[in-house]
Coordinates of N, CA and C and ligand atoms in Angstrom, one line a residue:
X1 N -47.9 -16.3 17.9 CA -46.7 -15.5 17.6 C -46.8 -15.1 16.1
X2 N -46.7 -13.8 16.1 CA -46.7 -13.5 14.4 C -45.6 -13.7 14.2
X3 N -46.1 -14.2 12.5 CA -44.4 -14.5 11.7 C -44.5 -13.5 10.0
X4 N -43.3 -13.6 9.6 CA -43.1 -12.7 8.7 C -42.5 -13.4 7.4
X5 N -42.6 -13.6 6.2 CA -42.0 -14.1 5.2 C -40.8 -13.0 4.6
X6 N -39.3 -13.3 4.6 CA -38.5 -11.9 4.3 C -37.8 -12.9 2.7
X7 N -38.4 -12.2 1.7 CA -37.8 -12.8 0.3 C -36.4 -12.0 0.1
X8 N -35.4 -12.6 0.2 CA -34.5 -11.8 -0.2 C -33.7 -11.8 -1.7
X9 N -33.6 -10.6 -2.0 CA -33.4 -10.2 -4.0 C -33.3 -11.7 -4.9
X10 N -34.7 -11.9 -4.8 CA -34.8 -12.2 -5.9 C -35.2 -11.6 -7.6
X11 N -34.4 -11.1 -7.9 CA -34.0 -10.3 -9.4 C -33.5 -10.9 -9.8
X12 N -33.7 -10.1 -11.4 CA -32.8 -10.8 -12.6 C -31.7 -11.2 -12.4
X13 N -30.9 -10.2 -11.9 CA -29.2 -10.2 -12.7 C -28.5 -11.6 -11.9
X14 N -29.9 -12.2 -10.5 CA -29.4 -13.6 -10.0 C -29.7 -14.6 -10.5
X15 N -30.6 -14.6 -11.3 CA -30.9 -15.8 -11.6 C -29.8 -16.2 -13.1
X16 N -30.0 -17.4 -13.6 CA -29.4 -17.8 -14.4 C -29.3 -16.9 -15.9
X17 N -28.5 -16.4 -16.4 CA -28.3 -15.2 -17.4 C -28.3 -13.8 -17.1
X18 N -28.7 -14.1 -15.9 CA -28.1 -12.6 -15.1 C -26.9 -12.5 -15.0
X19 N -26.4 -10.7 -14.6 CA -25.2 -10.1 -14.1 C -24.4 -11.0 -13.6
X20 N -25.2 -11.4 -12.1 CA -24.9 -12.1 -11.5 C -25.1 -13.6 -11.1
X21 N -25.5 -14.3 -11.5 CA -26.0 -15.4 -12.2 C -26.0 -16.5 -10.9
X22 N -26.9 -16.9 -10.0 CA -26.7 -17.6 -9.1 C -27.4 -19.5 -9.6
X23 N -26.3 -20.2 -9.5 CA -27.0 -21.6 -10.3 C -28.2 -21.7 -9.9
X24 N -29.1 -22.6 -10.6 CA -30.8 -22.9 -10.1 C -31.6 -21.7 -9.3
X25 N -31.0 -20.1 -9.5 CA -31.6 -19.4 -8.8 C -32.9 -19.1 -9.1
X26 N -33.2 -19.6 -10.2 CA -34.9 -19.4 -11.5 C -35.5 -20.5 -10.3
X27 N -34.9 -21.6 -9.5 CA -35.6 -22.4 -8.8 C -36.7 -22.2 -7.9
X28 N -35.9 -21.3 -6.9 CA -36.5 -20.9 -6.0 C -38.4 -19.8 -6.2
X29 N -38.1 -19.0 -7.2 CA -39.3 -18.3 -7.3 C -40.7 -19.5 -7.2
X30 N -40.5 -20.2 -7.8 CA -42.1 -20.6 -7.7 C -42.4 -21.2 -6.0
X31 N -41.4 -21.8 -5.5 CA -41.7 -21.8 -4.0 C -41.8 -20.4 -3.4
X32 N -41.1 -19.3 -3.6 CA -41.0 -18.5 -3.1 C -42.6 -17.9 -2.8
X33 N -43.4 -18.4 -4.4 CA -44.9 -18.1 -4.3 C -45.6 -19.1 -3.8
X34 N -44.8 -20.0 -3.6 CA -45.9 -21.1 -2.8 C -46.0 -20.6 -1.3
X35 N -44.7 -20.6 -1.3 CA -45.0 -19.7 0.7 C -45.4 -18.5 0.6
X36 N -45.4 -17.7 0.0 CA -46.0 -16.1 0.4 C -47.2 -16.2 0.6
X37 N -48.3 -17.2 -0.1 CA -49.5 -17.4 0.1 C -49.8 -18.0 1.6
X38 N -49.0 -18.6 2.0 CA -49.3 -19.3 3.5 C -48.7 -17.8 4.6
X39 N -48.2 -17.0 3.9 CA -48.1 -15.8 5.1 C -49.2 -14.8 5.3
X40 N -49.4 -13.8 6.6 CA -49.9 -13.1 6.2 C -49.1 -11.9 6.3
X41 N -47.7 -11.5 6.7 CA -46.9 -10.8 6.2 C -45.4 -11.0 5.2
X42 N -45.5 -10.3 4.0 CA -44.6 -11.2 3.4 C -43.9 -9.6 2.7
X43 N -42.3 -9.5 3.2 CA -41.3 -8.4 2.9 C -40.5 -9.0 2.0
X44 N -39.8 -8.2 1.4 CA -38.6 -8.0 0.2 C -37.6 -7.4 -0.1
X45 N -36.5 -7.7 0.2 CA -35.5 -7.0 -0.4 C -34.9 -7.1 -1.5
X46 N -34.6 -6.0 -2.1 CA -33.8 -5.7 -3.3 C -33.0 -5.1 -3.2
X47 N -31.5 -5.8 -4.0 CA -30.0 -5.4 -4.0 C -30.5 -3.7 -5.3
X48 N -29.9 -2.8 -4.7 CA -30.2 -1.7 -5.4 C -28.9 -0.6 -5.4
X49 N -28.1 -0.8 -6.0 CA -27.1 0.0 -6.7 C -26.9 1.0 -7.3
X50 N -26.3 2.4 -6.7 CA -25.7 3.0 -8.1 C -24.7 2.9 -8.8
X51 N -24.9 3.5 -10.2 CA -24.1 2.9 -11.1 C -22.4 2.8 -10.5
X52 N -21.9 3.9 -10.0 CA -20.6 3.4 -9.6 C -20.3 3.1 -8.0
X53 N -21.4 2.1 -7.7 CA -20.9 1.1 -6.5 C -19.5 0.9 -6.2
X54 N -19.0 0.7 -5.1 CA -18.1 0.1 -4.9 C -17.7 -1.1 -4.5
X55 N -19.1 -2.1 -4.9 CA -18.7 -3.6 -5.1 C -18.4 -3.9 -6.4
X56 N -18.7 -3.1 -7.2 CA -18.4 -3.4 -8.5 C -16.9 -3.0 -9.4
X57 N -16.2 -4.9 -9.7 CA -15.3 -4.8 -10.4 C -14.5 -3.6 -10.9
X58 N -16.0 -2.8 -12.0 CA -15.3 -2.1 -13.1 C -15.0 -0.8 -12.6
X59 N -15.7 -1.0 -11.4 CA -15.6 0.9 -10.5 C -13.6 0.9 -9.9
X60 N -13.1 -0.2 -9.9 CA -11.8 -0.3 -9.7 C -10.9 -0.8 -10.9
X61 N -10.1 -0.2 -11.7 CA -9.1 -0.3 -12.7 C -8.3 -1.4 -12.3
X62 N -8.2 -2.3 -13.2 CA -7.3 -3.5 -12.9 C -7.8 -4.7 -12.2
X63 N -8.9 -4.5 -11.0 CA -9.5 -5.6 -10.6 C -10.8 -6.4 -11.2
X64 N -11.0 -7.3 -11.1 CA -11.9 -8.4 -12.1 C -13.0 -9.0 -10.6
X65 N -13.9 -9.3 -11.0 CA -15.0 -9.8 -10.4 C -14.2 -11.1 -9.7
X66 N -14.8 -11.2 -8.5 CA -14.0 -12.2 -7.3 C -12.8 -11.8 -6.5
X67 N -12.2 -10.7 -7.5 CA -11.2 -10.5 -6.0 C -11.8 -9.5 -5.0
X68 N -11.3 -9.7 -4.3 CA -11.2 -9.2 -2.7 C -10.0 -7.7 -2.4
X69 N -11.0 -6.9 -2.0 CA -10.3 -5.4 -1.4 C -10.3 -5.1 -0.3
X70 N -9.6 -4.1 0.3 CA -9.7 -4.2 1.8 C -10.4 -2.5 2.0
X71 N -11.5 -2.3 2.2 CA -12.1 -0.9 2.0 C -12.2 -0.2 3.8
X72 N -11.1 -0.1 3.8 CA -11.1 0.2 5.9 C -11.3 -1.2 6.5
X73 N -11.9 -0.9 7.4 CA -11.9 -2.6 8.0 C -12.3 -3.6 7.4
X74 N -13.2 -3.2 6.4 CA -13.7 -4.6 5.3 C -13.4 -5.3 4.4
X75 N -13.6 -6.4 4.2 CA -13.2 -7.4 3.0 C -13.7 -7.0 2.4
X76 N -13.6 -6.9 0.8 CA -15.0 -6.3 -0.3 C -15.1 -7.0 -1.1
X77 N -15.6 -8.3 -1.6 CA -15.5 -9.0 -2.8 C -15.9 -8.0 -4.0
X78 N -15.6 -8.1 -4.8 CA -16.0 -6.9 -6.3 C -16.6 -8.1 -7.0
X79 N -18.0 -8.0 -7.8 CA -18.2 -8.1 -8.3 C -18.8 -7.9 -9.9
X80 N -19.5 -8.3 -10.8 CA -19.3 -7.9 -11.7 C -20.7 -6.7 -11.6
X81 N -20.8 -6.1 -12.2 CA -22.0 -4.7 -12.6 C -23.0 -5.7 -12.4
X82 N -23.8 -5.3 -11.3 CA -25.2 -5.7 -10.8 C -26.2 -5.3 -10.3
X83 N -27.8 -5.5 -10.7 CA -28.8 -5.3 -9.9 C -28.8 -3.3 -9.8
X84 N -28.5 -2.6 -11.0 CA -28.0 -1.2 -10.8 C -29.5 -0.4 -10.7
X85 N -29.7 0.0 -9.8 CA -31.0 1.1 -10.1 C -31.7 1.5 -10.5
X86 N -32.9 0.9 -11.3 CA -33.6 1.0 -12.3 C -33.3 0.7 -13.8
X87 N -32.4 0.0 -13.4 CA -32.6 -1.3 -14.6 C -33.1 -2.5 -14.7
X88 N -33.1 -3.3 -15.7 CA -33.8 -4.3 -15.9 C -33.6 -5.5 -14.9
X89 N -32.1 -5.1 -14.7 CA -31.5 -6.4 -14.1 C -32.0 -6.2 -12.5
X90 N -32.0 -5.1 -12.4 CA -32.6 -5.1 -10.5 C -34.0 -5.2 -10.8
X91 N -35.0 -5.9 -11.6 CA -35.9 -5.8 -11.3 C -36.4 -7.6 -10.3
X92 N -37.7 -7.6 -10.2 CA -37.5 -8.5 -9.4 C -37.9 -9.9 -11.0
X93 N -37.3 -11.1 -10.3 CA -37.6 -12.2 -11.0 C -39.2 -12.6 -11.7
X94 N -39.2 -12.8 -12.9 CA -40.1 -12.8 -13.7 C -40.5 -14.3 -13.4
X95 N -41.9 -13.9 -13.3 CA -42.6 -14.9 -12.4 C -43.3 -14.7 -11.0
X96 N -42.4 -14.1 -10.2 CA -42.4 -13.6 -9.1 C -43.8 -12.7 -8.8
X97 N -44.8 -13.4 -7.9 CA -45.8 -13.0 -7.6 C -45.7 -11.9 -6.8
X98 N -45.6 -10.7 -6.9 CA -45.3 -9.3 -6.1 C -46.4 -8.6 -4.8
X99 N -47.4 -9.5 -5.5 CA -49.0 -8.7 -5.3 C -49.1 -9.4 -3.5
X100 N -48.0 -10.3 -2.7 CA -48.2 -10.5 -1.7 C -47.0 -9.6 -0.7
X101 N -46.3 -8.6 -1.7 CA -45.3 -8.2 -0.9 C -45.7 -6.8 -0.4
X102 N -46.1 -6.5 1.0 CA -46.1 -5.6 1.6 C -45.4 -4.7 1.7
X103 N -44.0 -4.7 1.8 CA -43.1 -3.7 1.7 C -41.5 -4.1 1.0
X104 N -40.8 -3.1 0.3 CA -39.7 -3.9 0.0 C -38.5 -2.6 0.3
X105 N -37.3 -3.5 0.8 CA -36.3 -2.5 1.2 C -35.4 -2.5 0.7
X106 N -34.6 -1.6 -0.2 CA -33.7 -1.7 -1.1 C -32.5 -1.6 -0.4
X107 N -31.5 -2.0 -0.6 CA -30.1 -2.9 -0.3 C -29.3 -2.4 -0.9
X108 N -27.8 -1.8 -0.6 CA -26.9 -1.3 -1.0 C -26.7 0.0 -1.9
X109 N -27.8 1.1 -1.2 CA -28.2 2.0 -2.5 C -26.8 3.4 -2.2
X110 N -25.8 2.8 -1.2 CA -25.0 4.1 -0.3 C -23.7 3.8 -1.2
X111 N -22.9 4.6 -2.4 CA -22.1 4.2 -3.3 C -21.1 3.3 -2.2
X112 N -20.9 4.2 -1.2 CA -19.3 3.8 -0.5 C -19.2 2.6 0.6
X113 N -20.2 2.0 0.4 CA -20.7 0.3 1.7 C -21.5 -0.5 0.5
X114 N -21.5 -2.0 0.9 CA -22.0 -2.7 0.3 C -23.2 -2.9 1.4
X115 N -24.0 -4.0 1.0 CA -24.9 -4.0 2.0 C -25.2 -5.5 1.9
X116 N -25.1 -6.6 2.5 CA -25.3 -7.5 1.7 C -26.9 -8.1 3.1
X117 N -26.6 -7.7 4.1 CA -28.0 -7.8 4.9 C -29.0 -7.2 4.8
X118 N -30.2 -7.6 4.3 CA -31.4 -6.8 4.2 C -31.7 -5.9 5.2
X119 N -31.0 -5.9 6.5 CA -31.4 -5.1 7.4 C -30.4 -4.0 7.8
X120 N -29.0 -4.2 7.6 CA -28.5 -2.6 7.8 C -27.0 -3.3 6.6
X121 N -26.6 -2.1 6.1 CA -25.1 -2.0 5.7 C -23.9 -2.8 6.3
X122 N -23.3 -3.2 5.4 CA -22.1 -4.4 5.8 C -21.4 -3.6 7.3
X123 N -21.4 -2.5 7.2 CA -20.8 -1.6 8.4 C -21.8 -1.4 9.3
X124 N -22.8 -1.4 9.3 CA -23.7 -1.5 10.6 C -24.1 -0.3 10.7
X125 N -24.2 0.6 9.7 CA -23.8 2.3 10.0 C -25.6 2.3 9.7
X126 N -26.4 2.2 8.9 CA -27.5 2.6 8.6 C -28.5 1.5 8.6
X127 N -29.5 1.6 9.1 CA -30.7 0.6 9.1 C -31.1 0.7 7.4
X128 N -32.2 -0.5 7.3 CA -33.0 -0.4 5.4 C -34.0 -0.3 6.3
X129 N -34.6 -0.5 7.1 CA -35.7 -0.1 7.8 C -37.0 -1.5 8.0
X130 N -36.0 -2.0 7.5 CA -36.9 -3.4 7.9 C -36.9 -4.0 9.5
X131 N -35.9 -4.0 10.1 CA -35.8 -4.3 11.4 C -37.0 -3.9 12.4
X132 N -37.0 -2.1 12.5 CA -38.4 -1.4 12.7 C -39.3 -1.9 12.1
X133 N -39.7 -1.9 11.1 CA -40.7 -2.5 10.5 C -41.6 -3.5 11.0
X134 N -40.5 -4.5 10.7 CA -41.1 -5.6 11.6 C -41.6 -5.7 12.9
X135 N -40.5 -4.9 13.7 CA -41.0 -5.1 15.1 C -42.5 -4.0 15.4
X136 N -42.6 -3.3 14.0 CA -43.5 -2.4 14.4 C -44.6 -3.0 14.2
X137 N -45.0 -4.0 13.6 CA -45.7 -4.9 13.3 C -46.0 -6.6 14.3
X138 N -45.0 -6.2 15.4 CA -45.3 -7.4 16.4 C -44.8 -8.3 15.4
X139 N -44.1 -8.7 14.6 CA -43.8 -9.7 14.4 C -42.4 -10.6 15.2
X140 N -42.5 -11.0 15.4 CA -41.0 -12.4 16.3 C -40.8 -13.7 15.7
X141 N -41.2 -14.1 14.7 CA -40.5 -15.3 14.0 C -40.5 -14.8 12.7
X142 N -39.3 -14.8 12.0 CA -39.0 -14.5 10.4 C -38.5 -15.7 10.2
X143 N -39.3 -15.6 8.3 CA -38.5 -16.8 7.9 C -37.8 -16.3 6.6
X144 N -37.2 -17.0 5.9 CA -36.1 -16.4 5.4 C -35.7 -17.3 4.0
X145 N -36.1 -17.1 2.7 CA -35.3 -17.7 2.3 C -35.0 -16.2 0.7
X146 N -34.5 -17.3 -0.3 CA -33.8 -16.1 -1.3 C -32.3 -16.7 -2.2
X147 N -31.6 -15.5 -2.6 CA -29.9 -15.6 -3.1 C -29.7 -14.1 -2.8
X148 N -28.9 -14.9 -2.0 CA -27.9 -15.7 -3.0 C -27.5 -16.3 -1.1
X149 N -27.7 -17.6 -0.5 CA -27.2 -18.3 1.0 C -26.2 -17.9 1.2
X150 N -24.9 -17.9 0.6 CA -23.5 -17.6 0.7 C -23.3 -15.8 1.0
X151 N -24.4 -15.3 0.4 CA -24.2 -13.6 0.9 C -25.5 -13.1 1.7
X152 N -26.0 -13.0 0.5 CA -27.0 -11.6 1.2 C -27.9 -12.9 2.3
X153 N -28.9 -13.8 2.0 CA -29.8 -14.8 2.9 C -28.6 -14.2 4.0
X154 N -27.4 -15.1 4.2 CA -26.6 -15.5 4.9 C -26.8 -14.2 6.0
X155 N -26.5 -13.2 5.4 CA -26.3 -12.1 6.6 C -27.5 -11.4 7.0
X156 N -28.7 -11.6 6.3 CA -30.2 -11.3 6.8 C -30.1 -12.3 7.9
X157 N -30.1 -13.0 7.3 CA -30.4 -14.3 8.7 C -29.8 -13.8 10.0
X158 N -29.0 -13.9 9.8 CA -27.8 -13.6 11.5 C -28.1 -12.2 11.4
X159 N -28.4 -11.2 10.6 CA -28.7 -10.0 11.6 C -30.7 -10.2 11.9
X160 N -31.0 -10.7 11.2 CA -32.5 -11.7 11.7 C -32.3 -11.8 13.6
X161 N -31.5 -12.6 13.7 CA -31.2 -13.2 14.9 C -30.5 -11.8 16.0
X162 N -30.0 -11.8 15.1 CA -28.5 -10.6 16.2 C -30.0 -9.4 17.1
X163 N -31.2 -9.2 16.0 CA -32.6 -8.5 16.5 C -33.1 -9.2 17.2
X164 N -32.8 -10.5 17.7 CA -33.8 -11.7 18.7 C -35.1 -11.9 17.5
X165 N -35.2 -12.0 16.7 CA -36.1 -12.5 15.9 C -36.0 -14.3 16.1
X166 N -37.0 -14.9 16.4 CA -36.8 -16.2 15.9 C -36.7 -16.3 14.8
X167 N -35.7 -17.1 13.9 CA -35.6 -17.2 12.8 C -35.5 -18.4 12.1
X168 N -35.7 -18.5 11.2 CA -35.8 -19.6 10.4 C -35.6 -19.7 9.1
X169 N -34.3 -20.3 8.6 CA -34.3 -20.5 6.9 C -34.8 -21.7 6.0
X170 N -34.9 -21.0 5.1 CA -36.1 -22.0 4.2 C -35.1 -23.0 3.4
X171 N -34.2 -23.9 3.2 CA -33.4 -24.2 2.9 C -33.1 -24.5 1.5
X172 N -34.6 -25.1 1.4 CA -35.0 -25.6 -0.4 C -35.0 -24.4 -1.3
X173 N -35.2 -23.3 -0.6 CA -36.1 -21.8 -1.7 C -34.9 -20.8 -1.5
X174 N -33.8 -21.3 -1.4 CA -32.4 -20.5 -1.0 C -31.2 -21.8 -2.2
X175 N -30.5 -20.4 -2.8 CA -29.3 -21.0 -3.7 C -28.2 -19.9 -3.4
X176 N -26.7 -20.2 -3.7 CA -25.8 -20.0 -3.3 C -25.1 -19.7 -4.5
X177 N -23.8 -18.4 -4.2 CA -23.1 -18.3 -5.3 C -21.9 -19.4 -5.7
X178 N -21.4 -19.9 -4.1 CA -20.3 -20.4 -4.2 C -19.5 -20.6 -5.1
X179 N -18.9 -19.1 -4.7 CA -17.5 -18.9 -5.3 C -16.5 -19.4 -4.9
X180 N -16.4 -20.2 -3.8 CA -15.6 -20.9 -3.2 C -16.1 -22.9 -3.3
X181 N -15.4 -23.5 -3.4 CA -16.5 -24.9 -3.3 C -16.4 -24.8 -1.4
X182 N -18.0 -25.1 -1.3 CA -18.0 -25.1 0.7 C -18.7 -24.0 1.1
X183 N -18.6 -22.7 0.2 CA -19.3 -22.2 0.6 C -20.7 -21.5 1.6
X184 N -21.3 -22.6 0.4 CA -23.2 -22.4 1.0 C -22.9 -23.1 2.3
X185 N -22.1 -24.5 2.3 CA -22.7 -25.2 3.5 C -21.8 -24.4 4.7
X186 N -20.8 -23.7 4.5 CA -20.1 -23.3 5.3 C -21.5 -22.2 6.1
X187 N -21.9 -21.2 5.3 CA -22.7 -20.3 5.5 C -24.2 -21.0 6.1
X188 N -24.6 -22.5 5.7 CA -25.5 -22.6 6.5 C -25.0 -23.6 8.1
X189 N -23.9 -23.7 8.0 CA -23.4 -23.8 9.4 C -23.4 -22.6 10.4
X190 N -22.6 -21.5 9.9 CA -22.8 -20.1 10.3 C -24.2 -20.0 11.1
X191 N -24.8 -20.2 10.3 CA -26.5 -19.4 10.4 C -26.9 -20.9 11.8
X192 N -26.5 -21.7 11.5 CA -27.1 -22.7 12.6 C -26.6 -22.5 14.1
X193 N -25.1 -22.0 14.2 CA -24.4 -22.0 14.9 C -25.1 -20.5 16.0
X194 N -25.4 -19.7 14.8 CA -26.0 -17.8 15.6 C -27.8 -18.4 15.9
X195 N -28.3 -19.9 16.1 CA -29.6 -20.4 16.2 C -30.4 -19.9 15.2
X196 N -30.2 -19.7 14.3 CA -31.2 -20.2 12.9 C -31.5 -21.3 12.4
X197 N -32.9 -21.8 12.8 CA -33.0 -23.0 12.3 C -33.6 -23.5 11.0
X198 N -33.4 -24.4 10.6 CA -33.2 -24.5 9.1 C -34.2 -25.9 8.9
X199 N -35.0 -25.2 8.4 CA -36.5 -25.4 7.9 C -36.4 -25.9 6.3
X200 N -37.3 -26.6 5.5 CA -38.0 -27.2 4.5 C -39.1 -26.8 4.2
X201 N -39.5 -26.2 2.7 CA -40.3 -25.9 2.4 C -41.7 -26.7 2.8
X202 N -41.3 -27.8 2.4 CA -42.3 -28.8 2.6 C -43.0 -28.8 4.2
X203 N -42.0 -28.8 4.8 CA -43.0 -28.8 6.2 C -44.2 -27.3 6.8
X204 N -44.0 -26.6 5.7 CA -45.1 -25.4 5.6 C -45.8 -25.2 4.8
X205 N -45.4 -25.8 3.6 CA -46.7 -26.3 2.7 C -47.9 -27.3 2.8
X206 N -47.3 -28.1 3.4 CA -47.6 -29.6 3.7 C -48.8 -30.1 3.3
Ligands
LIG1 C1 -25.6 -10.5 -3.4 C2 -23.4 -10.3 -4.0 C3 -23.5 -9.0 -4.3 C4 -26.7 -11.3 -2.9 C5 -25.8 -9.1 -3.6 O1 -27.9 -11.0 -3.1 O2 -26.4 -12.4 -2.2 N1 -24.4 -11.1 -3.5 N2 -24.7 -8.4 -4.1
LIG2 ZN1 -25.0 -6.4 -4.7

């Protein structure tokens, strides 16, 4: 059975002194390069924004990063100016061994949807083109790790699955924003519950 390594945005603006600053998110990269070497397909996504997104805080007068809007049927958390289009902050994490990434799909680049799934828009409206991808490559088991568990991992995963992908998250090489306390574990219940099973780095290193 082919399998696929899906890194998801690991960039600046998540790791610690980033935009978006996900705790211990500096952690995860060097696993991240420990396992890309044990794949022989290894994808990437990157959170990729224009400047006036509509997840972002400052693009709405009056609201502040963490609150919640209702944009048609959607919840929208706002957050602060992130990961924007050829800037520094969307670039990928320094460190980050690239030279094993085959392809990488950029995330949220449509002003008026967020995207927080590597594989299509929070609205379901447009594929990133990884879904094809993969399958066009025979691949059936993905594994999965990244930041931020609580968003973007969280919804790769389960649209991972929702594709019949076997899937698998990397649990150790995944950090969370929780903005809520409960969050991540809430989100890796989620993911268990849609059959993602939840893997340790160590048992693929080994
Ligand atoms: C993410 C919030 C906003 C993530 C991206 O990568 O989890 N979270 N944009
Ligand atoms: Zn984003």
């Amino acid at each position: 059975m082919k399998s696929a390594l899906v890194l998801v945005d690991l960039q600046r603006d998540f790791l610690p002194g980033g935009a978006l600053a996900v705790p211990e998110g500096d952690r995860v990269v060097p696993l991240a390069n420990r396992l890309a070497r044990r794949f022989g397909l290894v994808v990437a996504t990157q959170d990729w924004h224009p400047p006036d997104h509509v997840s972002f805080a400052a693009n709405h007068p009056g609201r502040s990063p963490g609150d919640v809007i209702e944009i048609g049927e959607l919840h929208q958390v706002l957050w602060p100016v992130h990961c924007v289009q050829f800037t520094p902050g969307a670039a990928f994490a320094p460190g980050l061994d690239t030279s094993r990434i085959a392809r990488i799909f950029a995330k949220g680049t449509q002003r008026d949807v967020d995207s927080y799934s590597g594989f299509f828009d929070n609205l379901r409206r447009r594929s990133t083109g990884l879904g094809e991808f993969l399958k066009a490559q025979q691949v059936a088991q993905v594994y999965v790790l990244g930041l931020a568990t609580d968003y973007c991992v969280r919804a790769t995963a389960l649209d991972a699955r929702s594709l019949g992908f076997d899937t698998r998250l990397v649990v150790d090489a995944c950090r969370g924003v929780e903005l809520h306390p409960g969050d991540v574990q809430q989100a890796l219940t989620d993911m268990q519950r849609a059959g993602v099973e939840l893997v340790h780095s160590g048992e693929l290193l080994g």
